[in-house]
Structure formats: C-alpha cells, structure tokens
Coordinates of N, CA and C in Angstrom, one line a residue:
X1300 N 43.8 -36.8 34.0 CA 43.7 -37.9 34.9 C 42.8 -37.5 36.1
X1301 N 42.8 -36.2 36.5 CA 41.9 -35.8 37.5 C 40.5 -36.0 37.2
X1302 N 40.1 -35.7 35.9 CA 38.8 -35.9 35.4 C 38.4 -37.4 35.4
X1303 N 39.3 -38.2 35.0 CA 39.1 -39.7 35.0 C 38.9 -40.2 36.4
X1304 N 39.7 -39.7 37.3 CA 39.6 -40.1 38.7 C 38.2 -39.8 39.3
X1305 N 37.7 -38.6 38.8 CA 36.3 -38.2 39.3 C 35.2 -39.1 38.7
X1306 N 35.3 -39.4 37.5 CA 34.2 -40.2 36.8 C 34.3 -41.7 37.0
X1307 N 35.5 -42.2 37.3 CA 35.6 -43.7 37.4 C 34.8 -44.3 38.5
X1308 N 34.5 -43.5 39.6 CA 33.7 -44.0 40.7 C 32.2 -43.8 40.5
X1309 N 31.8 -43.0 39.6 CA 30.4 -42.7 39.4 C 29.8 -43.3 38.1
X1310 N 30.6 -43.5 37.1 CA 30.0 -43.9 35.8 C 31.1 -44.7 35.1
X1311 N 31.1 -46.0 35.2 CA 32.1 -46.9 34.6 C 32.1 -46.8 33.1
X1312 N 30.9 -46.8 32.5 CA 30.9 -46.7 31.0 C 31.5 -45.4 30.5
X1313 N 31.2 -44.3 31.2 CA 31.7 -43.0 30.8 C 33.2 -43.0 31.0
X1314 N 33.7 -43.6 32.1 CA 35.1 -43.7 32.4 C 35.8 -44.5 31.3
X1315 N 35.2 -45.6 30.9 CA 35.8 -46.4 29.8 C 35.9 -45.6 28.5
X1316 N 34.9 -44.9 28.1 CA 34.9 -44.1 26.9 C 36.0 -43.0 27.0
X1317 N 36.2 -42.4 28.2 CA 37.2 -41.4 28.5 C 38.6 -42.0 28.3
X1318 N 38.8 -43.2 28.9 CA 40.1 -43.9 28.7 C 40.4 -44.2 27.3
X1319 N 39.4 -44.7 26.5 CA 39.6 -45.0 25.1 C 40.0 -43.7 24.3
X1320 N 39.4 -42.6 24.6 CA 39.7 -41.3 23.9 C 41.1 -40.9 24.4
X1321 N 41.4 -41.0 25.6 CA 42.8 -40.6 26.1 C 43.8 -41.4 25.5
X1322 N 43.6 -42.7 25.4 CA 44.6 -43.6 24.7 C 44.8 -43.3 23.3
X1323 N 43.7 -42.9 22.6 CA 43.8 -42.6 21.1 C 44.6 -41.3 20.9
X1324 N 44.4 -40.4 21.9 CA 45.2 -39.1 21.8 C 46.7 -39.4 22.0
X1325 N 47.0 -40.2 23.0 CA 48.4 -40.5 23.2 C 49.0 -41.3 22.0
X1326 N 48.2 -42.2 21.5 CA 48.7 -43.0 20.3 C 49.0 -42.0 19.1
X1327 N 48.1 -41.1 18.9 CA 48.3 -40.1 17.8 C 49.5 -39.3 18.0
X1328 N 49.8 -38.9 19.2 CA 51.0 -38.1 19.5 C 52.2 -38.9 19.3
X1329 N 52.2 -40.1 19.8 CA 53.4 -41.0 19.6 C 53.6 -41.4 18.2
X1330 N 52.5 -41.6 17.5 CA 52.7 -42.0 16.1 C 53.1 -40.9 15.2
X1331 N 52.9 -39.7 15.6 CA 53.2 -38.5 14.7 C 54.3 -37.6 15.2
X1332 N 55.0 -37.9 16.3 CA 56.0 -37.0 16.8 C 57.2 -36.8 15.8
X1333 N 57.4 -37.8 15.0 CA 58.5 -37.7 14.0 C 58.1 -37.3 12.6
X1334 N 56.8 -37.0 12.5 CA 56.2 -36.7 11.2 C 56.2 -35.2 10.9
X1335 N 56.6 -34.8 9.7 CA 56.6 -33.4 9.4 C 55.2 -32.8 9.1
X1336 N 54.5 -33.5 8.2 CA 53.2 -33.0 7.8 C 52.2 -34.1 7.9
X1337 N 50.9 -33.8 8.1 CA 49.9 -34.8 8.2 C 48.7 -34.2 7.5
X1338 N 47.8 -35.1 6.9 CA 46.6 -34.6 6.3 C 45.8 -33.8 7.3
X1339 N 45.3 -32.7 6.9 CA 44.5 -31.8 7.8 C 43.3 -32.6 8.3
X1340 N 42.7 -33.4 7.5 CA 41.5 -34.2 7.9 C 41.9 -35.1 9.1
X1341 N 43.0 -35.7 9.1 CA 43.5 -36.6 10.2 C 43.7 -35.7 11.5
X1342 N 44.3 -34.5 11.3 CA 44.6 -33.6 12.4 C 43.2 -33.2 13.0
X1343 N 42.2 -32.9 12.2 CA 40.9 -32.5 12.7 C 40.2 -33.6 13.5
X1344 N 40.4 -34.9 13.1 CA 39.9 -36.0 13.9 C 40.5 -36.0 15.3
X1345 N 41.8 -35.8 15.3 CA 42.5 -35.7 16.6 C 42.0 -34.6 17.4
X1346 N 41.9 -33.4 16.8 CA 41.4 -32.2 17.6 C 40.0 -32.5 18.2
X1347 N 39.1 -33.1 17.5 CA 37.8 -33.5 18.0 C 37.9 -34.4 19.2
X1348 N 38.8 -35.4 19.2 CA 39.0 -36.3 20.3 C 39.6 -35.5 21.5
X1349 N 40.5 -34.7 21.2 CA 41.1 -33.9 22.3 C 40.1 -33.0 23.0
X1350 N 39.3 -32.3 22.1 CA 38.3 -31.4 22.7 C 37.2 -32.1 23.4
X1351 N 36.9 -33.3 23.0 CA 35.9 -34.1 23.7 C 36.3 -34.4 25.1
X1352 N 37.6 -34.6 25.3 CA 38.2 -34.8 26.7 C 38.1 -33.6 27.5
X1353 N 38.3 -32.4 26.8 CA 38.3 -31.2 27.5 C 36.8 -30.8 27.9
X1354 N 35.9 -31.2 27.1 CA 34.4 -31.0 27.4 C 34.0 -31.8 28.6
X1355 N 34.6 -33.0 28.8 CA 34.3 -33.8 30.0 C 34.6 -33.1 31.2
X1356 N 35.7 -32.3 31.1 CA 36.2 -31.6 32.3 C 35.4 -30.2 32.5
X1357 N 35.2 -29.5 31.4 CA 34.7 -28.2 31.4 C 33.2 -28.0 31.0
X1358 N 32.6 -29.0 30.5 CA 31.2 -28.9 30.1 C 30.9 -27.8 29.2
X1359 N 29.9 -27.0 29.5 CA 29.4 -25.9 28.6 C 30.2 -24.7 28.8
X1360 N 31.3 -24.7 29.5 CA 32.2 -23.6 29.7 C 33.1 -23.3 28.5
X1361 N 33.2 -24.3 27.6 CA 34.0 -24.2 26.4 C 33.3 -24.6 25.2
X1362 N 33.6 -23.9 24.1 CA 32.9 -24.3 22.8 C 34.0 -24.3 21.7
X1363 N 33.8 -25.2 20.7 CA 34.7 -25.3 19.6 C 33.8 -25.3 18.3
X1364 N 34.2 -24.4 17.4 CA 33.5 -24.3 16.1 C 34.5 -24.5 15.0
X1365 N 34.3 -25.5 14.2 CA 35.3 -25.7 13.1 C 34.5 -25.5 11.8
X1366 N 35.0 -24.6 11.0 CA 34.4 -24.3 9.7 C 35.4 -24.4 8.6
X1367 N 35.6 -25.6 8.1 CA 36.6 -25.8 7.0 C 35.9 -26.5 5.9
X1368 N 36.1 -26.1 4.6 CA 35.3 -26.7 3.5 C 36.1 -27.9 2.9
X1369 N 37.4 -27.8 2.7 CA 38.1 -28.9 2.1 C 39.3 -29.2 2.8
X1370 N 39.3 -30.3 3.7 CA 40.4 -30.6 4.5 C 41.2 -31.8 3.9
X1371 N 40.8 -32.3 2.8 CA 41.4 -33.5 2.2 C 42.7 -33.2 1.4
X1372 N 42.8 -32.1 0.8 CA 43.9 -31.8 0.0 C 45.0 -31.0 0.7
X1373 N 44.9 -30.8 2.0 CA 45.8 -29.9 2.7 C 46.5 -30.7 3.8
X1374 N 47.7 -30.3 4.1 CA 48.5 -30.9 5.1 C 49.0 -29.8 6.1
X1375 N 49.2 -30.2 7.3 CA 49.5 -29.3 8.4 C 50.6 -30.0 9.3
X1376 N 51.3 -29.2 10.1 CA 52.2 -29.7 11.1 C 51.4 -30.4 12.1
X1377 N 51.7 -31.7 12.4 CA 50.9 -32.5 13.4 C 50.9 -31.8 14.8
X1378 N 49.8 -32.0 15.4 CA 49.5 -31.6 16.8 C 49.5 -30.0 17.0
X1379 N 49.6 -29.3 15.9 CA 49.6 -27.8 15.9 C 48.3 -27.3 16.4
X1380 N 47.2 -27.8 15.9 CA 45.9 -27.3 16.3 C 45.6 -27.6 17.8
X1381 N 46.0 -28.8 18.2 CA 45.8 -29.1 19.6 C 46.6 -28.2 20.5
X1382 N 47.8 -27.9 20.1 CA 48.6 -26.9 20.9 C 47.9 -25.6 21.1
X1383 N 47.3 -25.1 20.0 CA 46.6 -23.8 20.1 C 45.3 -23.9 21.0
X1384 N 44.6 -25.0 20.9 CA 43.4 -25.2 21.8 C 43.9 -25.2 23.2
X1385 N 44.9 -26.0 23.5 CA 45.5 -26.1 24.8 C 45.9 -24.8 25.3
X1386 N 46.6 -24.0 24.5 CA 47.0 -22.7 24.8 C 45.8 -21.8 25.2
X1387 N 44.8 -21.8 24.5 CA 43.6 -21.0 24.8 C 43.0 -21.4 26.1
X1388 N 42.9 -22.7 26.4 CA 42.4 -23.2 27.7 C 43.3 -22.9 28.8
X1389 N 44.6 -22.9 28.6 CA 45.5 -22.6 29.7 C 45.5 -21.1 30.1
X1390 N 45.4 -20.2 29.2 CA 45.5 -18.8 29.5 C 44.2 -18.1 29.7
X1391 N 43.1 -18.7 29.6 CA 41.8 -18.0 29.7 C 40.9 -18.7 30.7
X1392 N 40.1 -17.9 31.4 CA 39.1 -18.4 32.3 C 37.8 -18.7 31.4
X1393 N 37.0 -19.6 32.0 CA 35.8 -20.0 31.3 C 34.7 -20.3 32.3
X1394 N 33.5 -19.9 32.0 CA 32.3 -20.2 32.9 C 31.1 -20.4 31.9
X1395 N 30.1 -21.0 32.5 CA 28.9 -21.2 31.6 C 28.3 -19.8 31.2
X1396 N 28.5 -18.8 32.1 CA 28.0 -17.4 31.7 C 28.9 -16.8 30.7
X1397 N 30.2 -17.1 30.8 CA 31.2 -16.5 29.9 C 32.1 -17.6 29.3
X1398 N 31.5 -18.4 28.4 CA 32.3 -19.5 27.9 C 33.5 -19.0 27.0
X1399 N 34.5 -19.9 27.0 CA 35.6 -19.7 26.1 C 35.2 -20.3 24.8
X1400 N 35.3 -19.5 23.7 CA 34.9 -19.9 22.4 C 36.1 -19.9 21.5
X1401 N 36.4 -21.1 21.0 CA 37.5 -21.3 20.1 C 36.9 -21.6 18.7
X1402 N 37.5 -21.0 17.7 CA 37.0 -21.2 16.3 C 38.2 -21.5 15.4
X1403 N 38.0 -22.5 14.5 CA 39.0 -22.9 13.6 C 38.3 -22.7 12.2
X1404 N 39.0 -21.9 11.3 CA 38.5 -21.7 10.0 C 39.6 -21.5 9.0
X1405 N 39.3 -21.4 7.7 CA 40.3 -21.3 6.7 C 40.4 -19.9 6.2
X1406 N 41.7 -19.5 5.8 CA 41.9 -18.3 5.1 C 42.5 -18.7 3.8
X1407 N 41.7 -18.9 2.8 CA 42.1 -19.6 1.5 C 43.1 -18.8 0.8
X1408 N 43.0 -17.5 0.7 CA 43.9 -16.7 -0.2 C 45.3 -16.8 0.2
X1409 N 45.6 -17.1 1.5 CA 47.0 -17.2 1.9 C 47.4 -18.6 2.4
X1410 N 46.5 -19.5 2.2 CA 46.7 -20.9 2.6 C 47.0 -21.0 4.1
X1411 N 46.1 -20.5 5.0 CA 46.3 -20.6 6.4 C 45.1 -21.2 7.0
X1412 N 45.3 -21.9 8.1 CA 44.2 -22.3 9.0 C 44.3 -21.4 10.2
X1413 N 43.1 -20.8 10.5 CA 43.1 -19.7 11.5 C 42.4 -20.3 12.8
X1414 N 43.0 -20.1 13.9 CA 42.5 -20.5 15.2 C 42.3 -19.2 16.1
X1415 N 41.1 -18.9 16.5 CA 40.8 -17.7 17.3 C 40.1 -18.1 18.6
X1416 N 40.3 -17.3 19.6 CA 39.5 -17.4 20.8 C 39.3 -16.1 21.4
X1417 N 38.2 -16.0 22.1 CA 37.9 -14.8 22.9 C 38.9 -14.7 24.1
X1418 N 39.3 -13.5 24.4 CA 40.3 -13.4 25.5 C 39.5 -13.1 26.8
X1419 N 39.8 -14.0 27.8 CA 39.3 -13.9 29.1 C 40.4 -14.3 30.1
X1420 N 41.5 -13.5 30.1 CA 42.7 -13.9 30.8 C 42.4 -14.2 32.2
X1421 N 43.1 -15.3 32.7 CA 43.0 -15.7 34.1 C 43.7 -14.6 34.9
X1422 N 43.1 -14.3 36.0 CA 43.6 -13.2 36.9 C 44.8 -13.7 37.7
X1423 N 44.8 -14.9 38.1 CA 45.9 -15.5 38.9 C 46.4 -16.6 38.0
X1424 N 47.7 -16.5 37.6 CA 48.3 -17.5 36.8 C 48.8 -18.6 37.7
X1425 N 48.5 -19.8 37.4 CA 48.9 -20.9 38.2 C 50.1 -21.6 37.7
X1426 N 50.9 -20.9 36.9 CA 52.0 -21.5 36.2 C 53.0 -20.4 35.9
X1427 N 54.2 -20.8 35.5 CA 55.1 -19.8 35.0 C 55.0 -19.7 33.5
X1428 N 54.7 -18.5 33.0 CA 54.4 -18.4 31.6 C 55.7 -18.0 30.9
X1429 N 56.2 -18.8 30.0 CA 57.4 -18.5 29.2 C 57.1 -18.5 27.7
X1430 N 55.9 -18.8 27.3 CA 55.6 -18.8 25.9 C 56.2 -19.9 25.1
X1431 N 56.6 -20.9 25.8 CA 57.3 -22.1 25.2 C 56.5 -22.8 24.1
X1432 N 55.2 -23.0 24.4 CA 54.4 -23.8 23.4 C 54.3 -23.1 22.1
X1433 N 54.0 -21.8 22.1 CA 53.9 -21.0 20.8 C 55.2 -20.9 20.2
X1434 N 56.2 -20.6 21.0 CA 57.6 -20.5 20.4 C 58.1 -21.8 19.7
X1435 N 57.8 -22.9 20.3 CA 58.2 -24.2 19.7 C 57.4 -24.4 18.5
X1436 N 56.1 -24.1 18.5 CA 55.3 -24.3 17.3 C 55.8 -23.4 16.2
X1437 N 56.1 -22.2 16.5 CA 56.6 -21.2 15.5 C 57.9 -21.8 14.8
X1438 N 58.8 -22.2 15.6 CA 60.1 -22.8 15.1 C 59.9 -24.0 14.3
X1439 N 59.0 -24.9 14.8 CA 58.8 -26.2 14.0 C 58.1 -25.9 12.7
X1440 N 57.1 -25.0 12.7 CA 56.3 -24.7 11.5 C 57.3 -24.0 10.5
X1441 N 58.1 -23.1 10.9 CA 59.1 -22.4 10.1 C 60.0 -23.4 9.4
X1442 N 60.5 -24.3 10.2 CA 61.4 -25.3 9.7 C 60.8 -26.3 8.7
X1443 N 59.6 -26.7 9.0 CA 58.9 -27.7 8.1 C 58.3 -27.0 6.9
X1444 N 57.6 -25.9 7.0 CA 56.9 -25.3 5.9 C 57.6 -24.2 5.2
X1445 N 58.6 -23.6 5.9 CA 59.3 -22.4 5.3 C 58.5 -21.2 5.5
X1446 N 57.4 -21.2 6.3 CA 56.6 -20.1 6.6 C 56.4 -19.9 8.1
X1447 N 56.1 -18.7 8.5 CA 55.9 -18.5 9.9 C 54.4 -18.5 10.2
X1448 N 54.1 -18.8 11.5 CA 52.8 -18.6 12.0 C 52.6 -17.2 12.2
X1449 N 51.4 -16.7 12.2 CA 51.0 -15.3 12.4 C 50.3 -15.2 13.7
X1450 N 50.7 -14.3 14.6 CA 50.0 -14.1 15.9 C 49.4 -12.7 15.9
X1451 N 48.2 -12.6 16.3 CA 47.5 -11.3 16.3 C 46.7 -11.3 17.6
X1452 N 46.9 -10.3 18.4 CA 46.1 -10.2 19.7 C 45.6 -8.7 19.8
X1453 N 44.3 -8.6 20.1 CA 43.8 -7.3 20.5 C 43.1 -7.5 21.9
X1454 N 42.4 -6.6 22.3 CA 41.8 -6.7 23.7 C 40.7 -7.7 23.8
X1455 N 40.1 -8.2 22.6 CA 39.0 -9.1 22.7 C 39.3 -10.5 22.1
X1456 N 40.3 -10.6 21.3 CA 40.5 -11.8 20.6 C 42.0 -12.2 20.4
X1457 N 42.3 -13.4 20.5 CA 43.7 -13.9 20.2 C 43.6 -14.8 18.9
X1458 N 44.4 -14.6 17.9 CA 44.3 -15.3 16.7 C 45.7 -15.8 16.3
X1459 N 45.7 -17.0 15.8 CA 46.9 -17.6 15.3 C 46.6 -18.2 13.9
X1460 N 47.4 -17.9 12.9 CA 47.3 -18.4 11.6 C 48.4 -19.4 11.3
X1461 N 48.1 -20.6 11.0 CA 49.1 -21.6 10.7 C 49.1 -21.9 9.2
X1462 N 50.2 -21.9 8.6 CA 50.3 -22.2 7.2 C 50.0 -23.7 6.9
X1463 N 49.3 -23.9 5.8 CA 49.0 -25.3 5.4 C 49.6 -25.5 4.0
X1464 N 49.9 -26.7 3.7 CA 50.5 -27.1 2.5 C 49.4 -27.8 1.6
X1465 N 49.2 -27.3 0.4 CA 48.3 -27.9 -0.5 C 49.0 -29.2 -1.2
X1466 N 48.4 -30.3 -1.0 CA 49.0 -31.5 -1.6 C 48.4 -31.9 -2.9

C-alpha cells in the first residue's frame, strides 16, 4: 500500500494497473486458502503477478528467474512459492549494485520445485524473526503431500525444495 500511495499521485494509469494486480493477488489467496493442491501453472501465474508488484517497489534491486519445462502435469501447495519469494525479500537486503536474485527451477528426479536466493542478510532486522512462515509451510506441505520441504543454507545461498505431485 505504501508503493501504491507513492504512485497514485504521479501516474494514475500505473496506479490503476498496480491496484488491478493487487486485487488479483488477494482474489487468488482468498479463492485458494481452502485448496490443498493447485496446478503449478496457475501458481506460477500468481507468482508472476506477485513479483511484478515487488518490482514496482524495488525496481532492478530484485530479479526472478523461472526455469520450468512442464508445469501442466504437476500440482503444488497453493501460495507456497509466493511465501518463499516473500521470505527471501524479507530477510535479505537488495540494491542495484547487489541485487537479490531468486531462481525457481525443477528437480525432476525427486519431483521437487526448487527456490533459491543469494544470501545478503539484513544487518538490522526490522521485525521479530520466529520462522513462522517456513514452519507453517513445512507443516502444511507435510500434511497435504506426505513429504517434507527441504531447507539448505550455506554462506552464499538459501535453498528450499518443495515437493510437487504429478497429476
């Protein structure tokens, strides 16, 4: 809403597009909050909309690369990819000189979608960190798919693997 407040006074058309994207994101969340699995293709459309809003705010400070070959026959827990993108944005700093790069790709042999980001931890945390988002995602994924998400962190990269269901 802060971003919308900034652009509404300078560019009405841009503000209107922003509102439409924001509305579609909320609609998606409300429509799928009771859904266990959703086609990966539909989730990716949602992720693009969400990331477009983030780009309005952050510009060239953030990048998203999605490399998936077949998203039509797979299902995923709804809103899971968005949670991971939001997590990366929340915990890392980003600048045009040192952009935050988020990548989504497939690990076919084990039926996972992998989300990675470079680590650029914020030096001053502006929130209380309790790991609630990842913990909730872990529990929800385990309950729905019977499989756990995999978390891997080293000094340069944070990786989360989310199981997908082949339909």
